[in-house]
Amino acid sequence: MDKARRLIIAGNWKSNKTNAEAIALVTEIKRDLHAVTEVDVVVCPAFTALAETSKLIVESNLRLGAQNLSETGYGAFTGEIAPGMLRELSVRYVILGHSERRQFQKESDALVAKKAANAHANSLIPIVCVGETLAEREAGITEQVVEGQLRGSLAGLTPEQVETTVLAYEPVWAIGTGKTASSQQAQDVHAFIRKVLVSLHGEAVARRVRIQYGGSVKGSNARELLGQPDIDGALVGGASLEAKSFVEIVKNSI
Ligand code: 13P
């Protein structure tokens, strides 16, 4: 696929896979994708599986991501994961502000922004998620919601930091529902996100930011979604839990 930006396909395993299961899955993905160099491929297991999967992906073209990050460093913050702990395991990416954390852990845009700044300060690349609910889409306020989340979650980042941040547009109604946004619906919001980025940091920065689509991505719809001019990758949930379906998505992105 001839794209303006290098595609990035990431598997968000959410709260799935034991350490042993993660080892098996990464082993399969690594075997099946060893020849793929055209796109960035990232796997994001649970924290408990990062150490072992990290050993497996050394010297492979896979990259490792985590699903959250503390807004601070080491210290008395029970249950939090500091950036240095992830860096030691060669983690490159951290998913931040996923709608499930916004909904269930009540994460705010301001908290996401602090975590994103902490990620950048420690050479981790945040994958910042935004997206509207079904009620918001039906009320015709998708752009308003997405713009608010973007401005809030990127607040305080420098233009250089925004440029290397990965964004993920994940309409909440398309997550885990099998209801994918049509490629046109997704492209429209991606183009809008890029417009917001232009207003925040100018054309040059906006042109370089990679924006993934997430929400029921599978092998059969990946090519059409990724063929849209402003869709620069996919953040895959359910279909990333099996090597076959994840590998199919990656292959369909080339
Ligand atoms: P599904 O691919 O299962 O819809 O999940 C998308 C998602 O939330 C990825 O972060």
mmCIF file of N, CA and C in Angstrom, residues 65-160:
data_model
loop_
_atom_site.group_PDB
_atom_site.id
_atom_site.type_symbol
_atom_site.label_atom_id
_atom_site.label_comp_id
_atom_site.label_asym_id
_atom_site.label_seq_id
_atom_site.Cartn_x
_atom_site.Cartn_y
_atom_site.Cartn_z
ATOM 1 N N GLY A 65 4.229 -2.997 23.190
ATOM 2 C CA GLY A 65 3.501 -1.881 23.778
ATOM 3 C C GLY A 65 2.873 -2.314 25.087
ATOM 4 N N ALA A 66 2.627 -1.337 25.979
ATOM 5 C CA ALA A 66 1.903 -1.612 27.220
ATOM 6 C C ALA A 66 0.540 -0.925 27.117
ATOM 7 N N GLN A 67 -0.337 -1.255 28.050
ATOM 8 C CA GLN A 67 -1.717 -0.761 27.943
ATOM 9 C C GLN A 67 -2.033 0.396 28.885
ATOM 10 N N ASN A 68 -1.017 0.864 29.595
ATOM 11 C CA ASN A 68 -1.238 1.977 30.515
ATOM 12 C C ASN A 68 0.124 2.428 31.026
ATOM 13 N N LEU A 69 0.156 3.563 31.676
ATOM 14 C CA LEU A 69 1.390 4.091 32.254
ATOM 15 C C LEU A 69 0.998 5.033 33.384
ATOM 16 N N SER A 70 1.821 5.031 34.421
ATOM 17 C CA SER A 70 1.595 5.975 35.518
ATOM 18 C C SER A 70 1.854 7.399 35.036
ATOM 19 N N GLU A 71 1.247 8.366 35.695
ATOM 20 C CA GLU A 71 1.569 9.755 35.323
ATOM 21 C C GLU A 71 2.802 10.250 36.068
ATOM 22 N N THR A 72 3.353 9.387 36.942
ATOM 23 C CA THR A 72 4.540 9.797 37.707
ATOM 24 C C THR A 72 5.681 8.813 37.465
ATOM 25 N N GLY A 73 6.720 8.919 38.292
ATOM 26 C CA GLY A 73 7.842 7.988 38.221
ATOM 27 C C GLY A 73 7.753 6.970 39.348
ATOM 28 N N TYR A 74 8.925 6.484 39.783
ATOM 29 C CA TYR A 74 8.948 5.516 40.878
ATOM 30 C C TYR A 74 8.459 6.184 42.165
ATOM 31 N N GLY A 75 7.977 5.400 43.084
ATOM 32 C CA GLY A 75 7.602 5.970 44.371
ATOM 33 C C GLY A 75 6.425 5.262 44.998
ATOM 34 N N ALA A 76 5.842 5.918 45.977
ATOM 35 C CA ALA A 76 4.742 5.322 46.734
ATOM 36 C C ALA A 76 3.422 5.521 45.974
ATOM 37 N N PHE A 77 3.274 4.760 44.914
ATOM 38 C CA PHE A 77 2.051 4.854 44.090
ATOM 39 C C PHE A 77 1.567 3.427 43.840
ATOM 40 N N THR A 78 0.913 2.875 44.822
ATOM 41 C CA THR A 78 0.528 1.467 44.787
ATOM 42 C C THR A 78 -0.246 1.116 43.514
ATOM 43 N N GLY A 79 0.226 0.081 42.860
ATOM 44 C CA GLY A 79 -0.481 -0.418 41.683
ATOM 45 C C GLY A 79 -0.092 0.250 40.385
ATOM 46 N N GLU A 80 0.752 1.271 40.460
ATOM 47 C CA GLU A 80 1.112 1.996 39.230
ATOM 48 C C GLU A 80 2.382 1.424 38.597
ATOM 49 N N ILE A 81 2.523 1.634 37.316
ATOM 50 C CA ILE A 81 3.693 1.172 36.568
ATOM 51 C C ILE A 81 4.452 2.393 36.058
ATOM 52 N N ALA A 82 5.688 2.540 36.525
ATOM 53 C CA ALA A 82 6.502 3.708 36.155
ATOM 54 C C ALA A 82 7.191 3.474 34.805
ATOM 55 N N PRO A 83 7.505 4.566 34.099
ATOM 56 C CA PRO A 83 8.113 4.429 32.776
ATOM 57 C C PRO A 83 9.391 3.585 32.762
ATOM 58 N N GLY A 84 10.238 3.747 33.775
ATOM 59 C CA GLY A 84 11.503 3.004 33.802
ATOM 60 C C GLY A 84 11.306 1.496 33.800
ATOM 61 N N MET A 85 10.209 1.051 34.398
ATOM 62 C CA MET A 85 9.926 -0.396 34.442
ATOM 63 C C MET A 85 9.632 -0.920 33.042
ATOM 64 N N LEU A 86 8.992 -0.080 32.242
ATOM 65 C CA LEU A 86 8.652 -0.482 30.870
ATOM 66 C C LEU A 86 9.876 -0.373 29.963
ATOM 67 N N ARG A 87 10.638 0.696 30.153
ATOM 68 C CA ARG A 87 11.834 0.900 29.329
ATOM 69 C C ARG A 87 12.788 -0.283 29.486
ATOM 70 N N GLU A 88 12.912 -0.768 30.712
ATOM 71 C CA GLU A 88 13.830 -1.883 30.952
ATOM 72 C C GLU A 88 13.446 -3.106 30.116
ATOM 73 N N LEU A 89 12.155 -3.226 29.800
ATOM 74 C CA LEU A 89 11.673 -4.380 29.038
ATOM 75 C C LEU A 89 11.557 -4.069 27.541
ATOM 76 N N SER A 90 12.189 -2.991 27.125
ATOM 77 C CA SER A 90 12.173 -2.594 25.703
ATOM 78 C C SER A 90 10.763 -2.293 25.190
ATOM 79 N N VAL A 91 9.891 -1.862 26.080
ATOM 80 C CA VAL A 91 8.570 -1.424 25.643
ATOM 81 C C VAL A 91 8.731 -0.087 24.926
ATOM 82 N N ARG A 92 8.106 0.045 23.750
ATOM 83 C CA ARG A 92 8.244 1.284 22.970
ATOM 84 C C ARG A 92 6.982 2.152 23.016
ATOM 85 N N TYR A 93 5.826 1.486 23.117
ATOM 86 C CA TYR A 93 4.547 2.200 22.991
ATOM 87 C C TYR A 93 3.716 2.010 24.260
ATOM 88 N N VAL A 94 2.884 2.985 24.560
ATOM 89 C CA VAL A 94 1.895 2.804 25.634
ATOM 90 C C VAL A 94 0.535 3.305 25.145
ATOM 91 N N ILE A 95 -0.464 2.470 25.279
ATOM 92 C CA ILE A 95 -1.829 2.871 24.919
ATOM 93 C C ILE A 95 -2.373 3.719 26.068
ATOM 94 N N LEU A 96 -2.849 4.893 25.757
ATOM 95 C CA LEU A 96 -3.372 5.797 26.798
ATOM 96 C C LEU A 96 -4.770 6.280 26.430
ATOM 97 N N GLY A 97 -5.585 6.456 27.453
ATOM 98 C CA GLY A 97 -6.910 7.028 27.235
ATOM 99 C C GLY A 97 -7.846 6.138 26.430
ATOM 100 N N HIS A 98 -7.633 4.829 26.516
ATOM 101 C CA HIS A 98 -8.566 3.934 25.829
ATOM 102 C C HIS A 98 -9.972 4.162 26.394
ATOM 103 N N SER A 99 -10.970 4.017 25.559
ATOM 104 C CA SER A 99 -12.339 4.312 26.020
ATOM 105 C C SER A 99 -12.741 3.439 27.202
ATOM 106 N N GLU A 100 -12.172 2.227 27.271
ATOM 107 C CA GLU A 100 -12.518 1.366 28.409
ATOM 108 C C GLU A 100 -11.969 1.956 29.716
ATOM 109 N N ARG A 101 -10.790 2.554 29.651
ATOM 110 C CA ARG A 101 -10.246 3.204 30.857
ATOM 111 C C ARG A 101 -10.977 4.527 31.128
ATOM 112 N N ARG A 102 -11.350 5.220 30.077
ATOM 113 C CA ARG A 102 -12.114 6.454 30.301
ATOM 114 C C ARG A 102 -13.442 6.104 30.980
ATOM 115 N N GLN A 103 -14.057 4.998 30.516
ATOM 116 C CA GLN A 103 -15.365 4.616 31.058
ATOM 117 C C GLN A 103 -15.261 3.960 32.437
ATOM 118 N N PHE A 104 -14.410 2.938 32.573
ATOM 119 C CA PHE A 104 -14.420 2.142 33.808
ATOM 120 C C PHE A 104 -13.502 2.706 34.900
ATOM 121 N N GLN A 105 -12.400 3.344 34.511
ATOM 122 C CA GLN A 105 -11.500 3.923 35.514
ATOM 123 C C GLN A 105 -11.659 5.433 35.599
ATOM 124 N N LYS A 106 -12.619 5.945 34.863
ATOM 125 C CA LYS A 106 -12.931 7.382 34.893
ATOM 126 C C LYS A 106 -11.715 8.256 34.560
ATOM 127 N N GLU A 107 -10.903 7.798 33.631
ATOM 128 C CA GLU A 107 -9.743 8.607 33.239
ATOM 129 C C GLU A 107 -10.207 9.844 32.466
ATOM 130 N N SER A 108 -9.656 10.976 32.845
ATOM 131 C CA SER A 108 -10.031 12.233 32.200
ATOM 132 C C SER A 108 -8.999 12.602 31.136
ATOM 133 N N ASP A 109 -9.365 13.553 30.284
ATOM 134 C CA ASP A 109 -8.410 14.059 29.294
ATOM 135 C C ASP A 109 -7.167 14.606 29.982
ATOM 136 N N ALA A 110 -7.367 15.294 31.109
ATOM 137 C CA ALA A 110 -6.226 15.899 31.808
ATOM 138 C C ALA A 110 -5.256 14.824 32.301
ATOM 139 N N LEU A 111 -5.800 13.714 32.789
ATOM 140 C CA LEU A 111 -4.934 12.623 33.250
ATOM 141 C C LEU A 111 -4.210 11.991 32.063
ATOM 142 N N VAL A 112 -4.930 11.809 30.979
ATOM 143 C CA VAL A 112 -4.308 11.232 29.775
ATOM 144 C C VAL A 112 -3.162 12.135 29.309
ATOM 145 N N ALA A 113 -3.372 13.433 29.365
ATOM 146 C CA ALA A 113 -2.329 14.376 28.944
ATOM 147 C C ALA A 113 -1.091 14.252 29.831
ATOM 148 N N LYS A 114 -1.302 14.094 31.135
ATOM 149 C CA LYS A 114 -0.157 13.934 32.046
ATOM 150 C C LYS A 114 0.603 12.650 31.738
ATOM 151 N N LYS A 115 -0.145 11.584 31.474
ATOM 152 C CA LYS A 115 0.491 10.304 31.154
ATOM 153 C C LYS A 115 1.238 10.395 29.827
ATOM 154 N N ALA A 116 0.646 11.096 28.875
ATOM 155 C CA ALA A 116 1.295 11.229 27.559
ATOM 156 C C ALA A 116 2.599 12.012 27.701
ATOM 157 N N ALA A 117 2.579 13.064 28.513
ATOM 158 C CA ALA A 117 3.804 13.847 28.727
ATOM 159 C C ALA A 117 4.856 12.989 29.426
ATOM 160 N N ASN A 118 4.425 12.182 30.364
ATOM 161 C CA ASN A 118 5.351 11.297 31.070
ATOM 162 C C ASN A 118 5.952 10.261 30.122
ATOM 163 N N ALA A 119 5.124 9.757 29.225
ATOM 164 C CA ALA A 119 5.621 8.807 28.227
ATOM 165 C C ALA A 119 6.718 9.463 27.394
ATOM 166 N N HIS A 120 6.427 10.628 26.832
ATOM 167 C CA HIS A 120 7.413 11.298 25.980
ATOM 168 C C HIS A 120 8.690 11.636 26.742
ATOM 169 N N ALA A 121 8.524 12.068 27.987
ATOM 170 C CA ALA A 121 9.706 12.434 28.784
ATOM 171 C C ALA A 121 10.606 11.226 29.008
ATOM 172 N N ASN A 122 10.059 10.036 28.809
ATOM 173 C CA ASN A 122 10.816 8.812 29.051
ATOM 174 C C ASN A 122 10.975 7.960 27.788
ATOM 175 N N SER A 123 10.903 8.635 26.655
ATOM 176 C CA SER A 123 11.122 7.966 25.365
ATOM 177 C C SER A 123 10.170 6.808 25.080
ATOM 178 N N LEU A 124 8.968 6.910 25.586
ATOM 179 C CA LEU A 124 7.918 5.960 25.212
ATOM 180 C C LEU A 124 6.961 6.694 24.283
ATOM 181 N N ILE A 125 6.418 5.998 23.315
ATOM 182 C CA ILE A 125 5.505 6.647 22.366
ATOM 183 C C ILE A 125 4.067 6.370 22.781
ATOM 184 N N PRO A 126 3.313 7.429 23.127
ATOM 185 C CA PRO A 126 1.925 7.175 23.502
ATOM 186 C C PRO A 126 1.032 6.930 22.287
ATOM 187 N N ILE A 127 0.128 5.994 22.442
ATOM 188 C CA ILE A 127 -0.956 5.803 21.472
ATOM 189 C C ILE A 127 -2.191 6.347 22.178
ATOM 190 N N VAL A 128 -2.585 7.560 21.832
ATOM 191 C CA VAL A 128 -3.667 8.239 22.541
ATOM 192 C C VAL A 128 -4.997 7.981 21.820
ATOM 193 N N CYS A 129 -5.942 7.414 22.574
ATOM 194 C CA CYS A 129 -7.218 7.009 21.965
ATOM 195 C C CYS A 129 -8.306 8.065 22.195
ATOM 196 N N VAL A 130 -9.099 8.266 21.160
ATOM 197 C CA VAL A 130 -10.267 9.145 21.253
ATOM 198 C C VAL A 130 -11.427 8.475 20.510
ATOM 199 N N GLY A 131 -12.634 8.905 20.804
ATOM 200 C CA GLY A 131 -13.773 8.337 20.077
ATOM 201 C C GLY A 131 -15.081 8.619 20.779
ATOM 202 N N GLU A 132 -16.134 8.705 19.986
ATOM 203 C CA GLU A 132 -17.451 9.048 20.521
ATOM 204 C C GLU A 132 -18.288 7.807 20.819
ATOM 205 N N THR A 133 -19.255 7.965 21.689
ATOM 206 C CA THR A 133 -20.199 6.877 21.965
ATOM 207 C C THR A 133 -21.307 6.913 20.909
ATOM 208 N N LEU A 134 -22.127 5.873 20.929
ATOM 209 C CA LEU A 134 -23.236 5.821 19.972
ATOM 210 C C LEU A 134 -24.194 6.997 20.204
ATOM 211 N N ALA A 135 -24.471 7.276 21.490
ATOM 212 C CA ALA A 135 -25.400 8.377 21.802
ATOM 213 C C ALA A 135 -24.844 9.702 21.278
ATOM 214 N N GLU A 136 -23.536 9.874 21.415
ATOM 215 C CA GLU A 136 -22.917 11.118 20.931
ATOM 216 C C GLU A 136 -22.971 11.207 19.408
ATOM 217 N N ARG A 137 -22.732 10.078 18.742
ATOM 218 C CA ARG A 137 -22.825 10.101 17.270
ATOM 219 C C ARG A 137 -24.258 10.430 16.847
ATOM 220 N N GLU A 138 -25.210 9.764 17.505
ATOM 221 C CA GLU A 138 -26.609 9.986 17.119
ATOM 222 C C GLU A 138 -27.070 11.411 17.421
ATOM 223 N N ALA A 139 -26.437 12.019 18.420
ATOM 224 C CA ALA A 139 -26.779 13.410 18.740
ATOM 225 C C ALA A 139 -26.057 14.395 17.819
ATOM 226 N N GLY A 140 -25.236 13.872 16.923
ATOM 227 C CA GLY A 140 -24.549 14.734 15.954
ATOM 228 C C GLY A 140 -23.391 15.524 16.546
ATOM 229 N N ILE A 141 -22.824 15.004 17.652
ATOM 230 C CA ILE A 141 -21.737 15.773 18.290
ATOM 231 C C ILE A 141 -20.388 15.043 18.229
ATOM 232 N N THR A 142 -20.247 14.134 17.256
ATOM 233 C CA THR A 142 -18.994 13.374 17.139
ATOM 234 C C THR A 142 -17.783 14.300 17.083
ATOM 235 N N GLU A 143 -17.817 15.299 16.201
ATOM 236 C CA GLU A 143 -16.639 16.162 16.015
ATOM 237 C C GLU A 143 -16.334 16.955 17.282
ATOM 238 N N GLN A 144 -17.392 17.433 17.908
ATOM 239 C CA GLN A 144 -17.214 18.197 19.140
ATOM 240 C C GLN A 144 -16.539 17.341 20.226
ATOM 241 N N VAL A 145 -17.018 16.098 20.360
ATOM 242 C CA VAL A 145 -16.480 15.194 21.379
ATOM 243 C C VAL A 145 -15.023 14.858 21.084
ATOM 244 N N VAL A 146 -14.766 14.491 19.829
ATOM 245 C CA VAL A 146 -13.412 14.092 19.451
ATOM 246 C C VAL A 146 -12.444 15.276 19.589
ATOM 247 N N GLU A 147 -12.887 16.440 19.192
ATOM 248 C CA GLU A 147 -12.019 17.623 19.306
ATOM 249 C C GLU A 147 -11.690 17.925 20.776
ATOM 250 N N GLY A 148 -12.700 17.827 21.629
ATOM 251 C CA GLY A 148 -12.481 18.069 23.059
ATOM 252 C C GLY A 148 -11.481 17.074 23.640
ATOM 253 N N GLN A 149 -11.643 15.797 23.283
ATOM 254 C CA GLN A 149 -10.733 14.765 23.793
ATOM 255 C C GLN A 149 -9.307 15.007 23.298
ATOM 256 N N LEU A 150 -9.215 15.380 22.022
ATOM 257 C CA LEU A 150 -7.891 15.623 21.435
ATOM 258 C C LEU A 150 -7.187 16.787 22.102
ATOM 259 N N ARG A 151 -7.880 17.910 22.165
ATOM 260 C CA ARG A 151 -7.264 19.106 22.760
ATOM 261 C C ARG A 151 -6.875 18.829 24.201
ATOM 262 N N GLY A 152 -7.777 18.156 24.945
ATOM 263 C CA GLY A 152 -7.507 17.877 26.362
ATOM 264 C C GLY A 152 -6.381 16.869 26.548
ATOM 265 N N SER A 153 -6.355 15.832 25.724
ATOM 266 C CA SER A 153 -5.387 14.745 25.924
ATOM 267 C C SER A 153 -4.003 15.089 25.397
ATOM 268 N N LEU A 154 -3.921 16.104 24.524
ATOM 269 C CA LEU A 154 -2.613 16.504 23.987
ATOM 270 C C LEU A 154 -2.128 17.809 24.625
ATOM 271 N N ALA A 155 -2.891 18.300 25.588
ATOM 272 C CA ALA A 155 -2.551 19.592 26.205
ATOM 273 C C ALA A 155 -1.171 19.541 26.843
ATOM 274 N N GLY A 156 -0.386 20.555 26.574
ATOM 275 C CA GLY A 156 0.926 20.644 27.208
ATOM 276 C C GLY A 156 2.041 19.934 26.455
ATOM 277 N N LEU A 157 1.702 19.136 25.447
ATOM 278 C CA LEU A 157 2.765 18.476 24.668
ATOM 279 C C LEU A 157 3.370 19.474 23.691
ATOM 280 N N THR A 158 4.656 19.349 23.444
ATOM 281 C CA THR A 158 5.310 20.215 22.462
ATOM 282 C C THR A 158 4.932 19.731 21.056
ATOM 283 N N PRO A 159 5.106 20.586 20.053
ATOM 284 C CA PRO A 159 4.823 20.140 18.679
ATOM 285 C C PRO A 159 5.623 18.893 18.314
ATOM 286 N N GLU A 160 6.869 18.807 18.758
ATOM 287 C CA GLU A 160 7.696 17.625 18.455
ATOM 288 C C GLU A 160 7.094 16.379 19.096
#
